[in-house]
PDB file of C-alpha atoms in Angstrom:
ATOM      1  CA  UNK D   1     -25.013-104.371  20.559  1.00 52.00           C
ATOM      2  CA  UNK D   2     -24.648-100.860  20.943  1.00 48.00           C
ATOM      3  CA  UNK D   3     -21.907-101.062  23.769  1.00 48.00           C
ATOM      4  CA  UNK D   4     -19.471-102.933  21.370  1.00 48.00           C
ATOM      5  CA  UNK D   5     -20.436-100.104  18.624  1.00 53.00           C
ATOM      6  CA  UNK D   6     -19.646 -97.425  21.380  1.00 48.00           C
ATOM      7  CA  UNK D   7     -16.333 -98.863  22.640  1.00 46.00           C
ATOM      8  CA  UNK D   8     -14.883 -99.652  18.897  1.00 50.00           C
ATOM      9  CA  UNK D   9     -15.607 -96.012  17.885  1.00 53.00           C
ATOM     10  CA  UNK D  10     -14.075 -95.049  21.411  1.00 49.00           C
ATOM     11  CA  UNK D  11     -11.192 -97.253  20.448  1.00 50.00           C
ATOM     12  CA  UNK D  12     -10.605 -96.234  16.900  1.00 50.00           C
ATOM     13  CA  UNK D  13     -10.663 -92.410  18.138  1.00 53.00           C
ATOM     14  CA  UNK D  14      -8.413 -92.660  20.765  1.00 48.00           C
ATOM     15  CA  UNK D  15      -5.969 -94.350  18.442  1.00 47.00           C
ATOM     16  CA  UNK D  16      -6.225 -91.404  15.691  1.00 46.00           C
ATOM     17  CA  UNK D  17      -5.564 -89.149  18.699  1.00 45.00           C
ATOM     18  CA  UNK D  18      -2.667 -91.165  19.477  1.00 41.00           C
ATOM     19  CA  UNK D  19      -1.303 -91.399  16.210  1.00 39.00           C
ATOM     20  CA  UNK D  20      -1.433 -87.469  15.494  1.00 37.00           C
ATOM     21  CA  UNK D  21       0.134 -86.227  18.774  1.00 41.00           C
ATOM     22  CA  UNK D  22       2.756 -88.556  18.701  1.00 41.00           C
ATOM     23  CA  UNK D  23       3.972 -88.645  15.338  1.00 38.00           C
ATOM     24  CA  UNK D  24       7.539 -88.276  15.018  1.00 40.00           C
ATOM     25  CA  UNK D  25       9.599 -85.957  12.903  1.00 36.00           C
ATOM     26  CA  UNK D  26      10.264 -87.527   9.500  1.00 35.00           C
ATOM     27  CA  UNK D  27      13.966 -89.209   9.335  1.00 35.00           C
ATOM     28  CA  UNK D  28      16.697 -87.487   7.008  1.00 30.00           C
ATOM     29  CA  UNK D  29      16.688 -89.671   3.963  1.00 33.00           C
ATOM     30  CA  UNK D  30      19.302 -89.388   1.501  1.00 33.00           C
ATOM     31  CA  UNK D  31      17.283 -87.362  -0.869  1.00 29.00           C
ATOM     32  CA  UNK D  32      17.366 -84.373   1.568  1.00 26.00           C
ATOM     33  CA  UNK D  33      20.934 -85.002   2.376  1.00 30.00           C
ATOM     34  CA  UNK D  34      22.054 -84.880  -1.232  1.00 29.00           C
ATOM     35  CA  UNK D  35      19.934 -81.517  -1.646  1.00 26.00           C
ATOM     36  CA  UNK D  36      21.815 -79.762   1.228  1.00 27.00           C
ATOM     37  CA  UNK D  37      24.945 -81.056  -0.226  1.00 29.00           C
ATOM     38  CA  UNK D  38      24.049 -79.745  -3.759  1.00 28.00           C
ATOM     39  CA  UNK D  39      22.911 -76.251  -2.354  1.00 27.00           C
ATOM     40  CA  UNK D  40      26.323 -76.054   0.036  1.00 30.00           C
ATOM     41  CA  UNK D  41      28.817 -77.485  -2.420  1.00 32.00           C
ATOM     42  CA  UNK D  42      29.466 -80.469  -0.036  1.00 34.00           C
ATOM     43  CA  UNK D  43      30.425 -77.704   2.622  1.00 32.00           C
ATOM     44  CA  UNK D  44      28.494 -77.209   5.951  1.00 30.00           C
ATOM     45  CA  UNK D  45      25.561 -75.056   5.699  1.00 28.00           C
ATOM     46  CA  UNK D  46      26.962 -73.028   8.572  1.00 27.00           C
ATOM     47  CA  UNK D  47      29.680 -71.922   6.589  1.00 25.00           C
ATOM     48  CA  UNK D  48      27.491 -69.490   4.463  1.00 26.00           C
ATOM     49  CA  UNK D  49      27.554 -66.413   6.392  1.00 27.00           C
ATOM     50  CA  UNK D  50      24.923 -63.558   6.973  1.00 31.00           C
ATOM     51  CA  UNK D  51      25.397 -60.364   5.311  1.00 33.00           C
ATOM     52  CA  UNK D  52      28.888 -58.778   6.792  1.00 35.00           C
ATOM     53  CA  UNK D  53      28.680 -55.043   8.076  1.00 36.00           C
ATOM     54  CA  UNK D  54      31.077 -53.247   5.949  1.00 40.00           C
ATOM     55  CA  UNK D  55      32.489 -49.909   7.402  1.00 42.00           C
ATOM     56  CA  UNK D  56      29.928 -47.775   5.105  1.00 42.00           C
ATOM     57  CA  UNK D  57      26.890 -50.118   6.049  1.00 37.00           C
ATOM     58  CA  UNK D  58      27.997 -50.806   9.927  1.00 41.00           C
ATOM     59  CA  UNK D  59      25.604 -48.491  11.523  1.00 44.00           C
ATOM     60  CA  UNK D  60      22.731 -49.606   9.165  1.00 48.00           C
ATOM     61  CA  UNK D  61      20.585 -52.041  10.181  1.00 48.00           C
ATOM     62  CA  UNK D  62      21.236 -55.879   8.494  1.00 54.00           C
ATOM     63  CA  UNK D  63      18.558 -58.515   8.291  1.00 56.00           C
ATOM     64  CA  UNK D  64      19.213 -61.767   9.319  1.00 62.00           C
ATOM     65  CA  UNK D  65      19.040 -64.305   6.764  1.00 60.00           C
ATOM     66  CA  UNK D  66      17.714 -68.174   7.630  1.00 62.00           C
ATOM     67  CA  UNK D  67      19.084 -71.397   6.146  1.00 59.00           C
ATOM     68  CA  UNK D  68      16.359 -73.496   7.631  1.00 58.00           C
ATOM     69  CA  UNK D  69      18.252 -76.787   7.037  1.00 59.00           C
ATOM     70  CA  UNK D  70      17.014 -79.993   8.383  1.00 73.00           C
ATOM     71  CA  UNK D  71      20.811 -80.461  10.205  1.00 81.00           C
ATOM     72  CA  UNK D  72      23.830 -79.204  10.430  1.00 85.00           C
ATOM     73  CA  UNK D  73      27.117 -79.889  12.560  1.00 88.00           C
ATOM     74  CA  UNK D  74      28.819 -76.765  14.018  1.00 87.00           C
ATOM     75  CA  UNK D  75      31.813 -76.930  16.873  1.00 85.00           C
ATOM     76  CA  UNK D  76      31.381 -80.641  17.398  1.00 88.00           C
ATOM     77  CA  UNK D  77      27.664 -79.927  18.017  1.00 90.00           C
ATOM     78  CA  UNK D  78      24.829 -81.463  16.054  1.00 91.00           C
ATOM     79  CA  UNK D  79      21.983 -78.977  15.343  1.00 91.00           C
ATOM     80  CA  UNK D  80      18.586 -80.949  14.205  1.00 90.00           C
ATOM     81  CA  UNK D  81      15.645 -78.709  13.413  1.00 87.00           C
ATOM     82  CA  UNK D  82      12.747 -80.819  13.974  1.00 83.00           C
ATOM     83  CA  UNK D  83       9.035 -80.135  13.419  1.00 80.00           C
ATOM     84  CA  UNK D  84       8.390 -79.286  16.986  1.00 83.00           C
ATOM     85  CA  UNK D  85      11.564 -77.429  18.014  1.00 88.00           C
ATOM     86  CA  UNK D  86      15.216 -77.353  17.510  1.00 90.00           C
ATOM     87  CA  UNK D  87      17.606 -79.929  19.157  1.00 92.00           C
ATOM     88  CA  UNK D  88      21.067 -79.039  19.601  1.00 94.00           C
ATOM     89  CA  UNK D  89      23.227 -82.505  20.737  1.00 93.00           C
ATOM     90  CA  UNK D  90      26.623 -83.908  21.123  1.00 92.00           C
ATOM     91  CA  UNK D  91      27.560 -87.312  20.702  1.00 90.00           C
ATOM     92  CA  UNK D  92      24.084 -88.254  20.554  1.00 88.00           C
ATOM     93  CA  UNK D  93      23.311 -86.539  24.197  1.00 93.00           C
ATOM     94  CA  UNK D  94      20.753 -83.902  24.093  1.00 94.00           C
ATOM     95  CA  UNK D  95      22.185 -80.122  25.422  1.00 95.00           C
ATOM     96  CA  UNK D  96      19.485 -77.757  24.556  1.00 95.00           C
ATOM     97  CA  UNK D  97      15.950 -78.130  23.017  1.00 93.00           C
ATOM     98  CA  UNK D  98      14.091 -75.132  21.545  1.00 92.00           C
ATOM     99  CA  UNK D  99      10.514 -75.567  21.777  1.00 88.00           C
ATOM    100  CA  UNK D 100       8.804 -74.380  18.350  1.00 85.00           C
ATOM    101  CA  UNK D 101       6.208 -71.029  19.405  1.00 80.00           C
ATOM    102  CA  UNK D 102       3.490 -73.323  17.035  1.00 75.00           C
ATOM    103  CA  UNK D 103       1.407 -75.568  19.131  1.00 71.00           C
ATOM    104  CA  UNK D 104       1.120 -78.072  15.815  1.00 70.00           C
ATOM    105  CA  UNK D 105       3.966 -79.878  13.934  1.00 64.00           C
ATOM    106  CA  UNK D 106       5.652 -77.013  11.845  1.00 72.00           C
ATOM    107  CA  UNK D 107       9.380 -76.469  10.991  1.00 75.00           C
ATOM    108  CA  UNK D 108      11.252 -73.153  12.340  1.00 80.00           C
ATOM    109  CA  UNK D 109      13.988 -71.742  10.413  1.00 83.00           C
ATOM    110  CA  UNK D 110      17.701 -71.071  11.746  1.00 86.00           C
ATOM    111  CA  UNK D 111      21.142 -69.350  10.651  1.00 84.00           C
ATOM    112  CA  UNK D 112      24.471 -68.956  11.984  1.00 86.00           C
ATOM    113  CA  UNK D 113      25.496 -65.285  12.345  1.00 87.00           C
ATOM    114  CA  UNK D 114      28.864 -63.841  14.227  1.00 89.00           C
ATOM    115  CA  UNK D 115      27.519 -61.805  16.528  1.00 92.00           C
ATOM    116  CA  UNK D 116      29.520 -61.088  19.354  1.00 93.00           C
ATOM    117  CA  UNK D 117      32.968 -60.946  17.810  1.00 88.00           C
ATOM    118  CA  UNK D 118      33.921 -64.045  20.008  1.00 89.00           C
ATOM    119  CA  UNK D 119      35.815 -66.075  17.227  1.00 88.00           C
ATOM    120  CA  UNK D 120      32.538 -68.345  16.778  1.00 90.00           C
ATOM    121  CA  UNK D 121      29.058 -68.010  15.397  1.00 89.00           C
ATOM    122  CA  UNK D 122      25.634 -67.654  17.366  1.00 92.00           C
ATOM    123  CA  UNK D 123      22.404 -69.724  16.072  1.00 92.00           C
ATOM    124  CA  UNK D 124      19.749 -67.496  15.377  1.00 90.00           C
ATOM    125  CA  UNK D 125      16.533 -69.517  15.605  1.00 89.00           C
ATOM    126  CA  UNK D 126      12.830 -67.961  14.454  1.00 85.00           C
ATOM    127  CA  UNK D 127       9.756 -70.105  15.011  1.00 83.00           C
ATOM    128  CA  UNK D 128       6.216 -68.427  14.413  1.00 79.00           C
ATOM    129  CA  UNK D 129       2.869 -69.392  16.467  1.00 75.00           C
ATOM    130  CA  UNK D 130       0.534 -69.348  13.613  1.00 67.00           C
ATOM    131  CA  UNK D 131      -2.681 -66.793  12.931  1.00 61.00           C
ATOM    132  CA  UNK D 132      -2.926 -63.314  11.241  1.00 55.00           C
ATOM    133  CA  UNK D 133      -1.351 -61.554  14.096  1.00 50.00           C
ATOM    134  CA  UNK D 134       0.904 -63.105  16.034  1.00 61.00           C
ATOM    135  CA  UNK D 135       3.848 -64.231  16.833  1.00 72.00           C
ATOM    136  CA  UNK D 136       7.576 -64.288  15.720  1.00 77.00           C
ATOM    137  CA  UNK D 137       9.665 -65.459  18.236  1.00 83.00           C
ATOM    138  CA  UNK D 138      13.615 -65.417  18.273  1.00 89.00           C
ATOM    139  CA  UNK D 139      16.009 -67.201  20.324  1.00 93.00           C
ATOM    140  CA  UNK D 140      19.681 -66.663  20.200  1.00 95.00           C
ATOM    141  CA  UNK D 141      22.546 -69.404  21.087  1.00 96.00           C
ATOM    142  CA  UNK D 142      26.023 -68.668  21.720  1.00 95.00           C
ATOM    143  CA  UNK D 143      27.636 -72.216  20.044  1.00 91.00           C
ATOM    144  CA  UNK D 144      30.244 -72.446  22.707  1.00 87.00           C
ATOM    145  CA  UNK D 145      32.481 -76.060  22.596  1.00 82.00           C
ATOM    146  CA  UNK D 146      31.909 -76.202  26.323  1.00 86.00           C
ATOM    147  CA  UNK D 147      28.136 -76.195  25.355  1.00 89.00           C
ATOM    148  CA  UNK D 148      25.537 -74.208  24.034  1.00 94.00           C
ATOM    149  CA  UNK D 149      23.820 -71.130  25.683  1.00 95.00           C
ATOM    150  CA  UNK D 150      20.867 -69.376  25.343  1.00 96.00           C
ATOM    151  CA  UNK D 151      22.016 -65.342  24.893  1.00 96.00           C
ATOM    152  CA  UNK D 152      18.556 -63.983  23.987  1.00 95.00           C
ATOM    153  CA  UNK D 153      14.871 -65.236  24.125  1.00 92.00           C
ATOM    154  CA  UNK D 154      12.601 -62.569  22.628  1.00 88.00           C
ATOM    155  CA  UNK D 155       9.778 -64.137  24.734  1.00 86.00           C
ATOM    156  CA  UNK D 156      11.497 -63.079  27.958  1.00 88.00           C
ATOM    157  CA  UNK D 157      10.741 -59.367  27.192  1.00 85.00           C
ATOM    158  CA  UNK D 158       7.111 -60.458  25.549  1.00 78.00           C
ATOM    159  CA  UNK D 159       9.034 -58.978  22.354  1.00 77.00           C
ATOM    160  CA  UNK D 160       6.758 -60.619  19.719  1.00 63.00           C
ATOM    161  CA  UNK D 161       5.537 -59.491  16.430  1.00 59.00           C
ATOM    162  CA  UNK D 162       3.348 -60.144  13.452  1.00 52.00           C
ATOM    163  CA  UNK D 163       3.894 -62.936  10.972  1.00 46.00           C
ATOM    164  CA  UNK D 164       3.898 -61.184   7.780  1.00 43.00           C
ATOM    165  CA  UNK D 165       7.046 -60.728   5.735  1.00 45.00           C
ATOM    166  CA  UNK D 166       8.037 -57.507   6.934  1.00 47.00           C
ATOM    167  CA  UNK D 167       7.760 -57.645  10.361  1.00 47.00           C
ATOM    168  CA  UNK D 168       9.893 -61.165  10.682  1.00 49.00           C
ATOM    169  CA  UNK D 169      12.922 -59.198  11.211  1.00 65.00           C
ATOM    170  CA  UNK D 170      15.615 -59.450  13.995  1.00 75.00           C
ATOM    171  CA  UNK D 171      18.347 -56.835  12.501  1.00 79.00           C
ATOM    172  CA  UNK D 172      21.919 -56.250  13.675  1.00 84.00           C
ATOM    173  CA  UNK D 173      23.520 -52.785  13.723  1.00 83.00           C
ATOM    174  CA  UNK D 174      27.288 -51.932  15.401  1.00 84.00           C
ATOM    175  CA  UNK D 175      26.986 -48.635  17.304  1.00 80.00           C
ATOM    176  CA  UNK D 176      30.480 -48.947  18.632  1.00 80.00           C
ATOM    177  CA  UNK D 177      32.429 -50.191  15.898  1.00 82.00           C
ATOM    178  CA  UNK D 178      33.536 -53.122  18.094  1.00 85.00           C
ATOM    179  CA  UNK D 179      32.444 -56.139  15.895  1.00 86.00           C
ATOM    180  CA  UNK D 180      30.059 -56.652  18.476  1.00 90.00           C
ATOM    181  CA  UNK D 181      26.703 -56.456  17.265  1.00 90.00           C
ATOM    182  CA  UNK D 182      23.607 -55.031  18.711  1.00 90.00           C
ATOM    183  CA  UNK D 183      20.559 -56.195  17.731  1.00 88.00           C
ATOM    184  CA  UNK D 184      16.864 -55.036  17.199  1.00 83.00           C
ATOM    185  CA  UNK D 185      13.304 -56.232  17.049  1.00 79.00           C
ATOM    186  CA  UNK D 186       9.975 -54.840  16.063  1.00 77.00           C
ATOM    187  CA  UNK D 187       7.164 -54.808  18.694  1.00 79.00           C
ATOM    188  CA  UNK D 188       3.835 -53.498  18.703  1.00 80.00           C
ATOM    189  CA  UNK D 189       1.830 -52.002  21.320  1.00 81.00           C
ATOM    190  CA  UNK D 190      -2.215 -52.655  21.606  1.00 78.00           C
ATOM    191  CA  UNK D 191      -4.844 -49.437  21.495  1.00 74.00           C
ATOM    192  CA  UNK D 192      -7.489 -51.251  22.700  1.00 68.00           C
ATOM    193  CA  UNK D 193     -10.496 -52.337  21.377  1.00 62.00           C
ATOM    194  CA  UNK D 194     -11.715 -49.049  19.721  1.00 76.00           C
ATOM    195  CA  UNK D 195      -9.212 -49.049  16.976  1.00 80.00           C
ATOM    196  CA  UNK D 196      -8.511 -52.194  14.537  1.00 80.00           C
ATOM    197  CA  UNK D 197      -4.994 -54.040  15.081  1.00 76.00           C
ATOM    198  CA  UNK D 198      -3.519 -52.630  11.809  1.00 77.00           C
ATOM    199  CA  UNK D 199      -3.802 -49.395  13.674  1.00 81.00           C
ATOM    200  CA  UNK D 200      -1.550 -50.640  16.476  1.00 83.00           C
ATOM    201  CA  UNK D 201       1.699 -48.530  16.798  1.00 84.00           C
ATOM    202  CA  UNK D 202       4.931 -50.306  16.867  1.00 79.00           C
ATOM    203  CA  UNK D 203       8.585 -49.218  17.805  1.00 80.00           C
ATOM    204  CA  UNK D 204      11.881 -50.886  17.712  1.00 80.00           C
ATOM    205  CA  UNK D 205      13.804 -51.988  20.657  1.00 84.00           C
ATOM    206  CA  UNK D 206      17.487 -52.246  20.771  1.00 86.00           C
ATOM    207  CA  UNK D 207      19.460 -55.069  22.905  1.00 91.00           C
ATOM    208  CA  UNK D 208      23.289 -54.925  23.716  1.00 91.00           C
ATOM    209  CA  UNK D 209      25.364 -57.733  25.140  1.00 93.00           C
ATOM    210  CA  UNK D 210      26.438 -57.419  28.406  1.00 91.00           C
ATOM    211  CA  UNK D 211      29.495 -59.208  29.623  1.00 90.00           C
ATOM    212  CA  UNK D 212      28.200 -59.417  33.158  1.00 91.00           C
ATOM    213  CA  UNK D 213      25.158 -61.222  32.843  1.00 91.00           C
ATOM    214  CA  UNK D 214      26.104 -62.973  29.279  1.00 93.00           C
ATOM    215  CA  UNK D 215      23.369 -62.318  27.249  1.00 94.00           C
ATOM    216  CA  UNK D 216      21.287 -59.664  25.486  1.00 94.00           C
ATOM    217  CA  UNK D 217      19.614 -57.080  27.449  1.00 91.00           C
ATOM    218  CA  UNK D 218      17.403 -53.841  26.797  1.00 90.00           C
ATOM    219  CA  UNK D 219      19.411 -51.048  26.036  1.00 86.00           C
ATOM    220  CA  UNK D 220      18.564 -47.080  26.895  1.00 82.00           C
ATOM    221  CA  UNK D 221      19.623 -46.254  23.301  1.00 78.00           C
ATOM    222  CA  UNK D 222      18.353 -45.527  20.212  1.00 72.00           C
ATOM    223  CA  UNK D 223      19.369 -47.781  17.305  1.00 70.00           C
ATOM    224  CA  UNK D 224      20.932 -45.809  14.029  1.00 67.00           C
ATOM    225  CA  UNK D 225      18.070 -45.315  11.997  1.00 68.00           C
ATOM    226  CA  UNK D 226      15.296 -45.108  14.501  1.00 76.00           C
ATOM    227  CA  UNK D 227      15.407 -40.940  14.839  1.00 77.00           C
ATOM    228  CA  UNK D 228      14.140 -40.817  10.975  1.00 79.00           C
ATOM    229  CA  UNK D 229      11.347 -43.303  11.485  1.00 82.00           C
ATOM    230  CA  UNK D 230      10.366 -41.030  14.647  1.00 88.00           C
ATOM    231  CA  UNK D 231      10.621 -37.822  12.936  1.00 90.00           C
ATOM    232  CA  UNK D 232       8.232 -39.312  10.159  1.00 91.00           C
ATOM    233  CA  UNK D 233       5.596 -39.563  12.824  1.00 93.00           C
ATOM    234  CA  UNK D 234       6.151 -36.525  14.553  1.00 95.00           C
ATOM    235  CA  UNK D 235       5.982 -34.838  11.340  1.00 96.00           C
ATOM    236  CA  UNK D 236       2.427 -36.885  10.429  1.00 95.00           C
ATOM    237  CA  UNK D 237       1.111 -35.754  14.001  1.00 96.00           C
ATOM    238  CA  UNK D 238       1.786 -32.002  13.621  1.00 96.00           C
ATOM    239  CA  UNK D 239       0.153 -32.147  10.004  1.00 95.00           C
ATOM    240  CA  UNK D 240      -3.135 -33.783  11.771  1.00 95.00           C
ATOM    241  CA  UNK D 241      -2.807 -31.629  14.622  1.00 95.00           C
ATOM    242  CA  UNK D 242      -3.094 -28.294  11.918  1.00 95.00           C
ATOM    243  CA  UNK D 243      -6.068 -29.970  10.480  1.00 94.00           C
ATOM    244  CA  UNK D 244      -7.943 -30.756  13.580  1.00 95.00           C
ATOM    245  CA  UNK D 245      -7.140 -26.970  15.197  1.00 95.00           C
ATOM    246  CA  UNK D 246      -8.814 -25.985  11.934  1.00 94.00           C
ATOM    247  CA  UNK D 247     -11.985 -27.770  12.943  1.00 93.00           C
ATOM    248  CA  UNK D 248     -11.277 -30.285  10.455  1.00 92.00           C
ATOM    249  CA  UNK D 249     -11.799 -33.955  11.007  1.00 89.00           C
ATOM    250  CA  UNK D 250      -8.095 -36.361  11.118  1.00 85.00           C
ATOM    251  CA  UNK D 251      -7.767 -38.403   8.688  1.00 80.00           C
ATOM    252  CA  UNK D 252      -7.801 -41.390  10.897  1.00 84.00           C
ATOM    253  CA  UNK D 253      -8.340 -40.979  14.492  1.00 87.00           C
ATOM    254  CA  UNK D 254      -6.580 -44.452  15.123  1.00 88.00           C
ATOM    255  CA  UNK D 255      -3.537 -43.426  13.057  1.00 90.00           C
ATOM    256  CA  UNK D 256      -3.401 -40.627  14.458  1.00 92.00           C
ATOM    257  CA  UNK D 257      -3.207 -41.826  18.323  1.00 92.00           C
ATOM    258  CA  UNK D 258      -1.072 -44.663  16.839  1.00 92.00           C
ATOM    259  CA  UNK D 259       1.888 -42.055  15.536  1.00 93.00           C
ATOM    260  CA  UNK D 260       1.683 -40.260  18.818  1.00 94.00           C
ATOM    261  CA  UNK D 261       1.785 -43.538  20.864  1.00 93.00           C
ATOM    262  CA  UNK D 262       4.901 -44.547  18.871  1.00 92.00           C
ATOM    263  CA  UNK D 263       6.792 -41.526  19.668  1.00 94.00           C
ATOM    264  CA  UNK D 264       6.022 -41.711  23.370  1.00 94.00           C
ATOM    265  CA  UNK D 265       6.839 -45.386  23.511  1.00 91.00           C
ATOM    266  CA  UNK D 266       9.993 -44.511  21.434  1.00 90.00           C
ATOM    267  CA  UNK D 267      11.115 -42.367  24.209  1.00 91.00           C
ATOM    268  CA  UNK D 268       9.873 -44.683  27.244  1.00 92.00           C
ATOM    269  CA  UNK D 269      11.869 -47.703  25.664  1.00 89.00           C
ATOM    270  CA  UNK D 270      14.873 -45.861  25.752  1.00 88.00           C
ATOM    271  CA  UNK D 271      14.808 -44.717  29.344  1.00 89.00           C
ATOM    272  CA  UNK D 272      13.069 -41.353  28.814  1.00 92.00           C
ATOM    273  CA  UNK D 273      10.008 -42.176  30.288  1.00 94.00           C
ATOM    274  CA  UNK D 274       9.207 -38.385  31.749  1.00 95.00           C
ATOM    275  CA  UNK D 275       9.654 -36.911  27.588  1.00 95.00           C
ATOM    276  CA  UNK D 276       7.915 -39.742  26.263  1.00 95.00           C
ATOM    277  CA  UNK D 277       4.536 -38.913  28.396  1.00 96.00           C
ATOM    278  CA  UNK D 278       5.053 -35.189  28.230  1.00 97.00           C
ATOM    279  CA  UNK D 279       4.777 -35.497  24.393  1.00 97.00           C
ATOM    280  CA  UNK D 280       1.449 -36.936  24.507  1.00 96.00           C
ATOM    281  CA  UNK D 281       0.432 -34.164  26.680  1.00 97.00           C
ATOM    282  CA  UNK D 282       1.463 -31.506  24.873  1.00 96.00           C
ATOM    283  CA  UNK D 283       0.821 -32.324  21.333  1.00 97.00           C
ATOM    284  CA  UNK D 284      -2.490 -34.149  21.550  1.00 97.00           C
ATOM    285  CA  UNK D 285      -5.196 -32.328  19.594  1.00 96.00           C
ATOM    286  CA  UNK D 286      -9.038 -33.351  19.786  1.00 95.00           C
ATOM    287  CA  UNK D 287     -12.404 -32.052  18.224  1.00 93.00           C
ATOM    288  CA  UNK D 288     -15.919 -31.789  20.309  1.00 93.00           C
ATOM    289  CA  UNK D 289     -17.897 -34.607  18.878  1.00 89.00           C
ATOM    290  CA  UNK D 290     -20.706 -33.053  21.188  1.00 89.00           C
ATOM    291  CA  UNK D 291     -20.859 -30.164  18.901  1.00 88.00           C
ATOM    292  CA  UNK D 292     -22.810 -29.505  15.944  1.00 88.00           C
ATOM    293  CA  UNK D 293     -20.479 -29.278  13.809  1.00 90.00           C
ATOM    294  CA  UNK D 294     -17.476 -30.647  15.795  1.00 91.00           C
ATOM    295  CA  UNK D 295     -15.109 -28.160  16.879  1.00 94.00           C
ATOM    296  CA  UNK D 296     -11.322 -28.208  18.268  1.00 95.00           C
ATOM    297  CA  UNK D 297     -11.677 -27.871  22.138  1.00 95.00           C
ATOM    298  CA  UNK D 298      -9.407 -27.387  25.004  1.00 95.00           C
ATOM    299  CA  UNK D 299     -11.446 -29.540  26.959  1.00 95.00           C
ATOM    300  CA  UNK D 300     -11.512 -32.535  24.708  1.00 95.00           C
ATOM    301  CA  UNK D 301      -7.908 -32.164  23.919  1.00 96.00           C
ATOM    302  CA  UNK D 302      -6.687 -32.673  27.625  1.00 96.00           C
ATOM    303  CA  UNK D 303      -9.320 -35.701  28.325  1.00 95.00           C
ATOM    304  CA  UNK D 304      -7.883 -37.270  25.356  1.00 94.00           C
ATOM    305  CA  UNK D 305      -4.207 -36.657  26.031  1.00 95.00           C
ATOM    306  CA  UNK D 306      -4.635 -37.629  29.975  1.00 96.00           C
ATOM    307  CA  UNK D 307      -6.796 -41.080  28.354  1.00 93.00           C
ATOM    308  CA  UNK D 308      -3.813 -41.959  26.172  1.00 93.00           C
ATOM    309  CA  UNK D 309      -1.319 -41.607  28.714  1.00 95.00           C
ATOM    310  CA  UNK D 310      -3.661 -43.607  31.515  1.00 93.00           C
ATOM    311  CA  UNK D 311      -3.740 -46.296  28.524  1.00 91.00           C
ATOM    312  CA  UNK D 312       0.042 -46.212  28.221  1.00 92.00           C
ATOM    313  CA  UNK D 313       0.682 -46.110  31.921  1.00 93.00           C
ATOM    314  CA  UNK D 314      -1.799 -49.283  32.377  1.00 91.00           C
ATOM    315  CA  UNK D 315       0.593 -51.436  29.777  1.00 88.00           C
ATOM    316  CA  UNK D 316       3.712 -50.252  31.333  1.00 90.00           C
ATOM    317  CA  UNK D 317       2.526 -51.452  34.620  1.00 90.00           C
ATOM    318  CA  UNK D 318       2.935 -55.158  33.567  1.00 88.00           C
ATOM    319  CA  UNK D 319       5.179 -54.712  30.702  1.00 88.00           C
ATOM    320  CA  UNK D 320       8.422 -57.138  30.979  1.00 87.00           C
ATOM    321  CA  UNK D 321      10.330 -55.334  28.925  1.00 87.00           C
ATOM    322  CA  UNK D 322       9.397 -51.851  30.432  1.00 89.00           C
ATOM    323  CA  UNK D 323      10.542 -53.183  33.824  1.00 89.00           C
ATOM    324  CA  UNK D 324      13.723 -54.782  32.353  1.00 88.00           C
ATOM    325  CA  UNK D 325      14.973 -51.350  31.632  1.00 87.00           C
ATOM    326  CA  UNK D 326      13.653 -49.424  34.279  1.00 87.00           C
ATOM    327  CA  UNK D 327      15.314 -51.852  36.763  1.00 82.00           C
ATOM    328  CA  UNK D 328      18.653 -51.385  35.596  1.00 59.00           C
TER     329      UNK D 328
END
């Protein structure tokens, strides 16, 4: 009897597991279709543009917006947004499938935007992996009649950032005023276990469409508003340095190192590695906490700067984005 009870429990558990992991995405019912028709006045959702870069704003970042519709048709292709990913089909045949970053059933969002100035729109798909600190992932697909082609995948460069609304941004700008937009995404750099994740420095990575490779690749050039962003961090470093040199505690050790590292990363990711490292070696300041009271120390400064540089170089040794930039 116990054996039969065990088999029955096992069978019920297996059935529950099988049902959950093979749950199909809900069909597109009339109610959803009507809702889409109302919101778009009967037109295809893909016809709604993203913000257009005007001459006044062309050199400023523009946030991409997302529709998150269940399915739309574009250029003879059917785009179906499902719980586990986004599928692009033609006449019932799947041409491309973009797996959702989340390991459970949850919708990503997508939108259409003219990025390449080639007479058609590109699809931008955003999905998140869940959790408090990770990760928003982007894929851009060129929607050609010959078939969809992936031209950017943030995971290829490990450019993945936290899930707060401020961070879920893929922004565009036009450095050359040619209508072909560059893109930028924020990424974070881990300082290690001694500092909370909220202190991890961030920087913006620029990507430019490469006609030879037919995809977006990292560019050795700063995006338009980065100089102001970096200048703010340099100012904070100088204020902290003045405090430390007067034998006073910095406002936050982790925040101070974060600003220093952010400036270094900014230079490294635009191809100026030596300038980035040199900035840390010259501008880092530290107190000697073994003295009582703690005092500004040249020895502690030198050792601290070398440690920050060592941590940066260690991360760069396996950073896919770094290798992509310096292999060109």
